[in-house]
mmCIF file of C-alpha atoms and ligand atoms in Angstrom:
data_model
loop_
_atom_site.group_PDB
_atom_site.id
_atom_site.type_symbol
_atom_site.label_atom_id
_atom_site.label_comp_id
_atom_site.label_asym_id
_atom_site.label_seq_id
_atom_site.Cartn_x
_atom_site.Cartn_y
_atom_site.Cartn_z
ATOM 1 C CA MET A 1 -0.283 -0.489 0.286
ATOM 2 C CA ARG A 2 3.191 2.558 0.988
ATOM 3 C CA PHE A 3 3.851 2.614 -2.883
ATOM 4 C CA VAL A 4 0.860 3.426 -4.610
ATOM 5 C CA GLU A 5 0.474 6.286 -1.540
ATOM 6 C CA ASN A 6 3.672 7.806 -3.257
ATOM 7 C CA PRO A 7 3.440 9.453 -6.000
ATOM 8 C CA VAL A 8 5.362 7.606 -9.255
ATOM 9 C CA GLY A 9 3.318 5.217 -7.276
ATOM 10 C CA LYS A 10 -0.019 6.560 -7.605
ATOM 11 C CA LYS A 11 0.771 7.639 -11.634
ATOM 12 C CA ILE A 12 1.787 3.743 -11.932
ATOM 13 C CA ALA A 13 -1.482 3.080 -10.587
ATOM 14 C CA MET A 14 -3.464 5.374 -12.991
ATOM 15 C CA SER A 15 -1.500 3.668 -15.914
ATOM 16 C CA VAL A 16 -1.760 0.388 -15.565
ATOM 17 C CA THR A 17 -5.529 1.078 -14.520
ATOM 18 C CA GLY A 18 -6.232 3.432 -17.534
ATOM 19 C CA PHE A 19 -4.073 0.668 -19.957
ATOM 20 C CA LEU A 20 -6.763 -2.308 -19.710
ATOM 21 C CA LEU A 21 -9.403 0.232 -19.261
ATOM 22 C CA LEU A 22 -8.469 1.434 -22.607
ATOM 23 C CA ALA A 23 -8.017 -2.127 -23.254
ATOM 24 C CA PHE A 24 -11.756 -2.779 -21.990
ATOM 25 C CA LEU A 25 -13.097 0.073 -24.724
ATOM 26 C CA PHE A 26 -11.745 -1.353 -27.962
ATOM 27 C CA ILE A 27 -13.011 -4.782 -26.996
ATOM 28 C CA HIS A 28 -16.505 -4.149 -26.666
ATOM 29 C CA LEU A 29 -16.317 -2.096 -30.045
ATOM 30 C CA ILE A 30 -15.295 -5.237 -31.597
ATOM 31 C CA GLY A 31 -18.512 -6.598 -29.233
ATOM 32 C CA ASN A 32 -20.438 -3.192 -30.316
ATOM 33 C CA SER A 33 -19.497 -3.658 -34.216
ATOM 34 C CA THR A 34 -20.850 -6.514 -35.126
ATOM 35 C CA ILE A 35 -24.810 -4.532 -35.270
ATOM 36 C CA TYR A 36 -22.784 -3.781 -38.786
ATOM 37 C CA LEU A 37 -23.616 -7.340 -39.486
ATOM 38 C CA GLY A 38 -27.358 -7.085 -39.083
ATOM 39 C CA PRO A 39 -29.681 -8.598 -35.795
ATOM 40 C CA ASP A 40 -27.515 -12.019 -36.644
ATOM 41 C CA GLY A 41 -24.323 -10.471 -35.887
ATOM 42 C CA ILE A 42 -25.190 -8.381 -32.304
ATOM 43 C CA ASN A 43 -28.047 -10.903 -31.095
ATOM 44 C CA THR A 44 -25.587 -13.698 -31.165
ATOM 45 C CA TYR A 45 -23.204 -11.738 -30.218
ATOM 46 C CA ALA A 46 -24.968 -10.805 -26.873
ATOM 47 C CA LYS A 47 -25.996 -14.285 -26.504
ATOM 48 C CA GLY A 48 -22.972 -16.013 -26.841
ATOM 49 C CA LEU A 49 -21.598 -12.779 -24.255
ATOM 50 C CA HIS A 50 -24.130 -13.768 -21.695
ATOM 51 C CA SER A 51 -24.388 -18.453 -22.164
ATOM 52 C CA LEU A 52 -21.183 -18.537 -19.615
ATOM 53 C CA PRO A 53 -22.050 -16.100 -16.522
ATOM 54 C CA PRO A 54 -18.875 -17.215 -14.212
ATOM 55 C CA VAL A 55 -17.252 -15.518 -16.591
ATOM 56 C CA VAL A 56 -19.242 -12.860 -17.079
ATOM 57 C CA TRP A 57 -19.174 -11.571 -13.812
ATOM 58 C CA THR A 58 -15.681 -12.226 -12.895
ATOM 59 C CA PHE A 59 -14.940 -9.739 -15.759
ATOM 60 C CA ARG A 60 -17.973 -7.644 -14.834
ATOM 61 C CA ILE A 61 -16.383 -7.547 -10.676
ATOM 62 C CA VAL A 62 -12.858 -7.165 -12.099
ATOM 63 C CA MET A 63 -13.262 -4.356 -14.313
ATOM 64 C CA LEU A 64 -15.081 -2.517 -11.112
ATOM 65 C CA ILE A 65 -12.107 -2.782 -9.340
ATOM 66 C CA ILE A 66 -10.639 -1.152 -11.907
ATOM 67 C CA PHE A 67 -12.425 1.483 -13.263
ATOM 68 C CA ALA A 68 -12.689 2.088 -8.885
ATOM 69 C CA LEU A 69 -8.953 2.352 -8.306
ATOM 70 C CA HIS A 70 -8.734 4.050 -10.763
ATOM 71 C CA ILE A 71 -11.637 6.803 -10.247
ATOM 72 C CA TYR A 72 -9.894 7.078 -7.142
ATOM 73 C CA PHE A 73 -6.495 7.550 -7.506
ATOM 74 C CA GLY A 74 -7.591 10.345 -10.262
ATOM 75 C CA ILE A 75 -9.085 12.854 -8.016
ATOM 76 C CA LYS A 76 -6.714 11.874 -5.175
ATOM 77 C CA VAL A 77 -4.022 13.020 -8.027
ATOM 78 C CA THR A 78 -5.957 15.653 -8.624
ATOM 79 C CA LEU A 79 -6.451 17.209 -5.280
ATOM 80 C CA GLU A 80 -3.058 16.488 -3.967
ATOM 81 C CA ASN A 81 -2.208 18.395 -7.406
ATOM 82 C CA ARG A 82 -3.956 21.354 -5.935
ATOM 83 C CA GLN A 83 -2.930 21.830 -3.390
ATOM 84 C CA ALA A 84 0.342 22.476 -4.550
ATOM 85 C CA LYS A 85 -0.176 24.713 -6.942
ATOM 86 C CA PRO A 86 -3.117 26.476 -4.850
ATOM 87 C CA ASN A 87 -2.990 29.474 -7.680
ATOM 88 C CA GLY A 88 -4.987 27.877 -10.917
ATOM 89 C CA TYR A 89 -4.018 30.486 -12.931
ATOM 90 C CA ALA A 90 -0.499 29.744 -13.316
ATOM 91 C CA ILE A 91 -1.382 25.400 -13.511
ATOM 92 C CA SER A 92 -2.823 26.992 -16.651
ATOM 93 C CA LYS A 93 -0.490 28.586 -17.280
ATOM 94 C CA ASN A 94 2.524 26.036 -18.393
ATOM 95 C CA ILE A 95 3.889 25.668 -21.480
ATOM 96 C CA ASN A 96 3.200 21.949 -20.808
ATOM 97 C CA SER A 97 -0.821 21.873 -20.473
ATOM 98 C CA THR A 98 -4.139 21.410 -22.898
ATOM 99 C CA LEU A 99 -7.479 21.469 -23.173
ATOM 100 C CA SER A 100 -7.286 17.430 -22.958
ATOM 101 C CA SER A 101 -4.483 17.864 -19.782
ATOM 102 C CA ARG A 102 -6.840 20.499 -18.231
ATOM 103 C CA THR A 103 -9.898 19.438 -17.736
ATOM 104 C CA MET A 104 -8.679 15.203 -16.945
ATOM 105 C CA ILE A 105 -10.605 15.443 -13.653
ATOM 106 C CA TRP A 106 -13.530 16.874 -15.819
ATOM 107 C CA THR A 107 -14.052 14.592 -18.064
ATOM 108 C CA GLY A 108 -13.878 12.368 -15.887
ATOM 109 C CA LEU A 109 -16.134 12.144 -13.805
ATOM 110 C CA ILE A 110 -17.750 13.145 -17.239
ATOM 111 C CA VAL A 111 -17.402 9.890 -18.590
ATOM 112 C CA LEU A 112 -18.384 8.347 -15.321
ATOM 113 C CA ALA A 113 -21.390 10.076 -14.694
ATOM 114 C CA PHE A 114 -22.317 8.499 -19.253
ATOM 115 C CA VAL A 115 -20.614 5.175 -18.007
ATOM 116 C CA VAL A 116 -23.737 4.911 -14.645
ATOM 117 C CA TYR A 117 -26.351 6.022 -17.708
ATOM 118 C CA HIS A 118 -24.991 3.697 -20.124
ATOM 119 C CA LEU A 119 -25.103 1.136 -17.837
ATOM 120 C CA LEU A 120 -29.284 2.037 -16.524
ATOM 121 C CA HIS A 121 -29.764 2.014 -20.360
ATOM 122 C CA PHE A 122 -28.157 -0.798 -21.999
ATOM 123 C CA THR A 123 -27.708 -3.283 -19.274
ATOM 124 C CA LEU A 124 -30.278 -2.737 -16.842
ATOM 125 C CA GLN A 125 -32.297 -1.390 -19.089
ATOM 126 C CA VAL A 126 -34.596 0.214 -16.177
ATOM 127 C CA THR A 127 -34.211 4.159 -19.004
ATOM 128 C CA GLN A 128 -36.888 2.797 -20.964
ATOM 129 C CA PRO A 129 -39.045 0.143 -18.898
ATOM 130 C CA HIS A 130 -41.373 -0.635 -22.767
ATOM 131 C CA PHE A 131 -37.969 -2.534 -24.758
ATOM 132 C CA ILE A 132 -36.783 -5.314 -22.130
ATOM 133 C CA THR A 133 -34.605 -7.987 -24.366
ATOM 134 C CA SER A 134 -35.955 -10.937 -22.122
ATOM 135 C CA LYS A 135 -39.199 -9.597 -23.445
ATOM 136 C CA ASN A 136 -38.691 -8.887 -26.950
ATOM 137 C CA LEU A 137 -37.158 -12.143 -28.775
ATOM 138 C CA ASP A 138 -35.540 -12.330 -31.705
ATOM 139 C CA TYR A 139 -36.825 -15.097 -34.645
ATOM 140 C CA LEU A 140 -34.594 -17.501 -33.145
ATOM 141 C CA GLY A 141 -35.489 -16.263 -29.374
ATOM 142 C CA ARG A 142 -32.608 -14.273 -28.567
ATOM 143 C CA PRO A 143 -33.005 -11.210 -26.443
ATOM 144 C CA ASP A 144 -33.775 -8.639 -29.126
ATOM 145 C CA VAL A 145 -30.489 -6.506 -28.487
ATOM 146 C CA PHE A 146 -30.457 -4.881 -31.955
ATOM 147 C CA LYS A 147 -33.952 -3.673 -32.176
ATOM 148 C CA MET A 148 -33.120 -1.482 -28.101
ATOM 149 C CA ILE A 149 -29.967 -0.339 -29.722
ATOM 150 C CA VAL A 150 -31.343 1.180 -32.794
ATOM 151 C CA LEU A 151 -34.972 2.055 -31.139
ATOM 152 C CA SER A 152 -32.356 3.834 -28.565
ATOM 153 C CA PHE A 153 -30.493 5.412 -31.139
ATOM 154 C CA GLN A 154 -33.745 6.773 -33.388
ATOM 155 C CA ARG A 155 -34.149 9.656 -30.130
ATOM 156 C CA ILE A 156 -32.295 12.421 -30.579
ATOM 157 C CA GLY A 157 -32.216 13.204 -26.867
ATOM 158 C CA ILE A 158 -29.865 9.469 -26.443
ATOM 159 C CA THR A 159 -27.734 10.053 -28.920
ATOM 160 C CA LEU A 160 -26.895 13.624 -27.653
ATOM 161 C CA ILE A 161 -26.375 11.577 -24.003
ATOM 162 C CA TYR A 162 -23.991 9.164 -26.298
ATOM 163 C CA ALA A 163 -22.021 12.116 -28.102
ATOM 164 C CA ILE A 164 -21.508 13.931 -25.043
ATOM 165 C CA GLY A 165 -20.143 10.803 -23.051
ATOM 166 C CA LEU A 166 -18.559 10.005 -26.476
ATOM 167 C CA LEU A 167 -16.110 13.080 -26.760
ATOM 168 C CA SER A 168 -15.831 14.072 -23.243
ATOM 169 C CA LEU A 169 -14.241 10.202 -23.462
ATOM 170 C CA MET A 170 -12.202 11.340 -26.498
ATOM 171 C CA LEU A 171 -10.493 14.504 -24.165
ATOM 172 C CA HIS A 172 -9.941 12.392 -22.017
ATOM 173 C CA LEU A 173 -8.505 9.812 -24.174
ATOM 174 C CA THR A 174 -6.358 12.356 -26.252
ATOM 175 C CA HIS A 175 -4.033 12.846 -22.563
ATOM 176 C CA GLY A 176 -4.566 9.914 -20.788
ATOM 177 C CA ILE A 177 -2.892 7.628 -23.543
ATOM 178 C CA GLN A 178 -0.106 10.626 -23.449
ATOM 179 C CA SER A 179 1.132 10.873 -20.232
ATOM 180 C CA LEU A 180 0.463 7.210 -20.007
ATOM 181 C CA MET A 181 3.609 6.285 -22.318
ATOM 182 C CA GLN A 182 5.559 9.024 -20.740
ATOM 183 C CA THR A 183 4.526 6.459 -17.138
ATOM 184 C CA VAL A 184 6.222 3.675 -18.918
ATOM 185 C CA GLY A 185 9.220 5.869 -19.200
ATOM 186 C CA LEU A 186 8.647 7.707 -22.705
ATOM 187 C CA ASN A 187 8.930 10.902 -21.386
ATOM 188 C CA ASN A 188 11.585 11.813 -24.537
ATOM 189 C CA GLU A 189 11.196 15.877 -24.460
ATOM 190 C CA ARG A 190 12.052 15.746 -28.889
ATOM 191 C CA PHE A 191 8.402 13.050 -29.322
ATOM 192 C CA MET A 192 6.372 14.008 -27.042
ATOM 193 C CA PRO A 193 5.039 15.742 -30.053
ATOM 194 C CA LYS A 194 4.606 12.646 -31.838
ATOM 195 C CA PHE A 195 3.232 10.949 -27.632
ATOM 196 C CA ARG A 196 0.542 14.081 -28.278
ATOM 197 C CA LEU A 197 -0.527 12.714 -31.800
ATOM 198 C CA PHE A 198 -0.683 9.235 -31.195
ATOM 199 C CA GLY A 199 -2.810 9.398 -28.217
ATOM 200 C CA LEU A 200 -5.031 12.056 -29.867
ATOM 201 C CA ILE A 201 -5.490 9.597 -33.348
ATOM 202 C CA ILE A 202 -6.445 6.940 -30.754
ATOM 203 C CA ALA A 203 -8.785 8.708 -28.870
ATOM 204 C CA VAL A 204 -10.517 10.294 -32.410
ATOM 205 C CA PHE A 205 -10.038 6.594 -33.985
ATOM 206 C CA LEU A 206 -12.172 5.772 -30.984
ATOM 207 C CA LEU A 207 -14.949 9.224 -30.965
ATOM 208 C CA VAL A 208 -16.129 8.271 -34.247
ATOM 209 C CA ALA A 209 -16.129 4.220 -34.038
ATOM 210 C CA TYR A 210 -18.330 4.652 -31.289
ATOM 211 C CA LEU A 211 -20.053 7.536 -32.465
ATOM 212 C CA SER A 212 -20.100 5.736 -35.834
ATOM 213 C CA ILE A 213 -23.490 3.613 -34.263
ATOM 214 C CA PRO A 214 -25.926 6.511 -33.127
ATOM 215 C CA THR A 215 -24.991 8.617 -36.114
ATOM 216 C CA VAL A 216 -25.958 5.530 -38.935
ATOM 217 C CA VAL A 217 -28.994 4.448 -36.657
ATOM 218 C CA LEU A 218 -30.373 8.546 -36.740
ATOM 219 C CA THR A 219 -29.530 8.936 -39.894
ATOM 220 C CA GLY A 220 -32.348 5.834 -41.006
ATOM 221 C CA VAL A 221 -28.813 4.231 -42.250
ATOM 222 C CA LEU A 222 -30.465 1.218 -39.838
ATOM 223 C CA LYS A 223 -33.494 0.618 -38.795
ATOM 224 C CA ALA A 224 -34.543 -2.153 -37.317
HETATM 225 C C1 HEM B 301 -21.791 3.217 -29.518
HETATM 226 C C2 HEM B 301 -21.462 3.099 -28.276
HETATM 227 C C3 HEM B 301 -22.170 1.765 -27.409
HETATM 228 C C4 HEM B 301 -23.461 1.013 -27.134
HETATM 229 C C5 HEM B 301 -23.175 1.022 -28.701
HETATM 230 C C6 HEM B 301 -22.924 0.002 -27.082
HETATM 231 C C7 HEM B 301 -23.686 -1.299 -26.402
HETATM 232 C C8 HEM B 301 -23.750 -1.204 -25.753
HETATM 233 C C9 HEM B 301 -24.389 -2.863 -25.673
HETATM 234 C C10 HEM B 301 -25.791 -2.929 -25.653
HETATM 235 C C11 HEM B 301 -24.092 -3.001 -23.255
HETATM 236 C C12 HEM B 301 -24.968 -4.591 -22.593
HETATM 237 C C13 HEM B 301 -24.200 -5.404 -23.868
HETATM 238 C C14 HEM B 301 -25.408 -7.249 -22.370
HETATM 239 O O1 HEM B 301 -24.904 -7.009 -21.596
HETATM 240 O O2 HEM B 301 -24.923 -7.774 -23.288
HETATM 241 C C15 HEM B 301 -23.638 -2.381 -23.364
HETATM 242 C C16 HEM B 301 -23.127 -2.538 -22.059
HETATM 243 C C17 HEM B 301 -22.002 -1.502 -21.563
HETATM 244 N N1 HEM B 301 -20.467 -0.471 -22.036
HETATM 245 FE FE1 HEM B 301 -21.368 -0.309 -24.008
HETATM 246 N N2 HEM B 301 -21.797 0.501 -25.542
HETATM 247 C C18 HEM B 301 -21.649 1.683 -26.005
HETATM 248 C C19 HEM B 301 -20.164 2.416 -25.914
HETATM 249 C C20 HEM B 301 -19.324 2.169 -23.780
HETATM 250 C C21 HEM B 301 -18.798 2.992 -24.409
HETATM 251 C C22 HEM B 301 -18.033 4.479 -24.528
HETATM 252 C C23 HEM B 301 -18.077 2.147 -22.957
HETATM 253 C C24 HEM B 301 -17.329 3.168 -21.725
HETATM 254 C C25 HEM B 301 -16.911 4.255 -21.805
HETATM 255 C C26 HEM B 301 -19.606 1.648 -22.504
HETATM 256 C C27 HEM B 301 -19.111 0.645 -21.077
HETATM 257 C C28 HEM B 301 -19.957 -0.296 -21.097
HETATM 258 C C29 HEM B 301 -20.110 -1.216 -20.177
HETATM 259 C C30 HEM B 301 -18.960 -0.879 -19.138
HETATM 260 C C31 HEM B 301 -21.046 -2.651 -20.078
HETATM 261 C C32 HEM B 301 -21.215 -3.195 -18.899
HETATM 262 C C33 HEM B 301 -20.573 -4.706 -19.376
HETATM 263 C C34 HEM B 301 -21.455 -6.349 -19.664
HETATM 264 O O3 HEM B 301 -22.471 -5.331 -18.728
HETATM 265 O O4 HEM B 301 -20.750 -6.965 -18.912
HETATM 266 N N3 HEM B 301 -20.080 1.481 -23.663
HETATM 267 N N4 HEM B 301 -22.604 -1.145 -24.044
#
């Protein structure tokens, strides 16, 4: 416990948990992309995912712990940095600071709020009680996850919530990925702009890929 109480330990804890959350985003994106194969694609995927409850629950608990640790250390590091530099103006004048780095705590909290909403929406399905996948089965008797997603994103308000959450995630990742590379020792001043660009490319890729789903639904390209 001593290790994670010192500044370097905290940075390492943030990086390891951040990296695992980033890996989750890529895995989740691959799963979500099966929607482009139509109802058969995503409904088969969702059914397969839920066919092994012990694996699903172990994964969920591990992810929850990782997410909680990331938030805990994120808040701690932010509070400690503020105590060390009480003059906020001095921080924003820092030559290395960017919009993404200055807003980490805020974009992080918006992503947290988004994840809570997202779980209530698609996992617990309490925000749209009129369409519960366990009661709405497709022609093969599988929970109709495809229809749930399409009916949701046809509503502009829901798509807007996702757009805000995903934009905040993009800003958060832009600095997060660069910071992660510095922590693992890639903190060469000469290459810093390249690390920034790398973080930006990954973040924009994830934004475009995730946002493509609500967009194709809202524009009527994907219909239920
Ligand atoms: C357009 C974007 C997204 C779509 C269509 C989508 C879709 C889904 C669906 C359908 C589920 C329920 C899976 C099931 O129980 O069968 C789910 C769960 C989940 N999603 Fe997303 N998702 C999106 C973006 C995100 C983002 C950006 C994050 C993280 C920041 C995220 C994190 C999660 C988590 C943590 C779960 C719970 C996993 C579980 O139940 O084990 N999702 N998502």
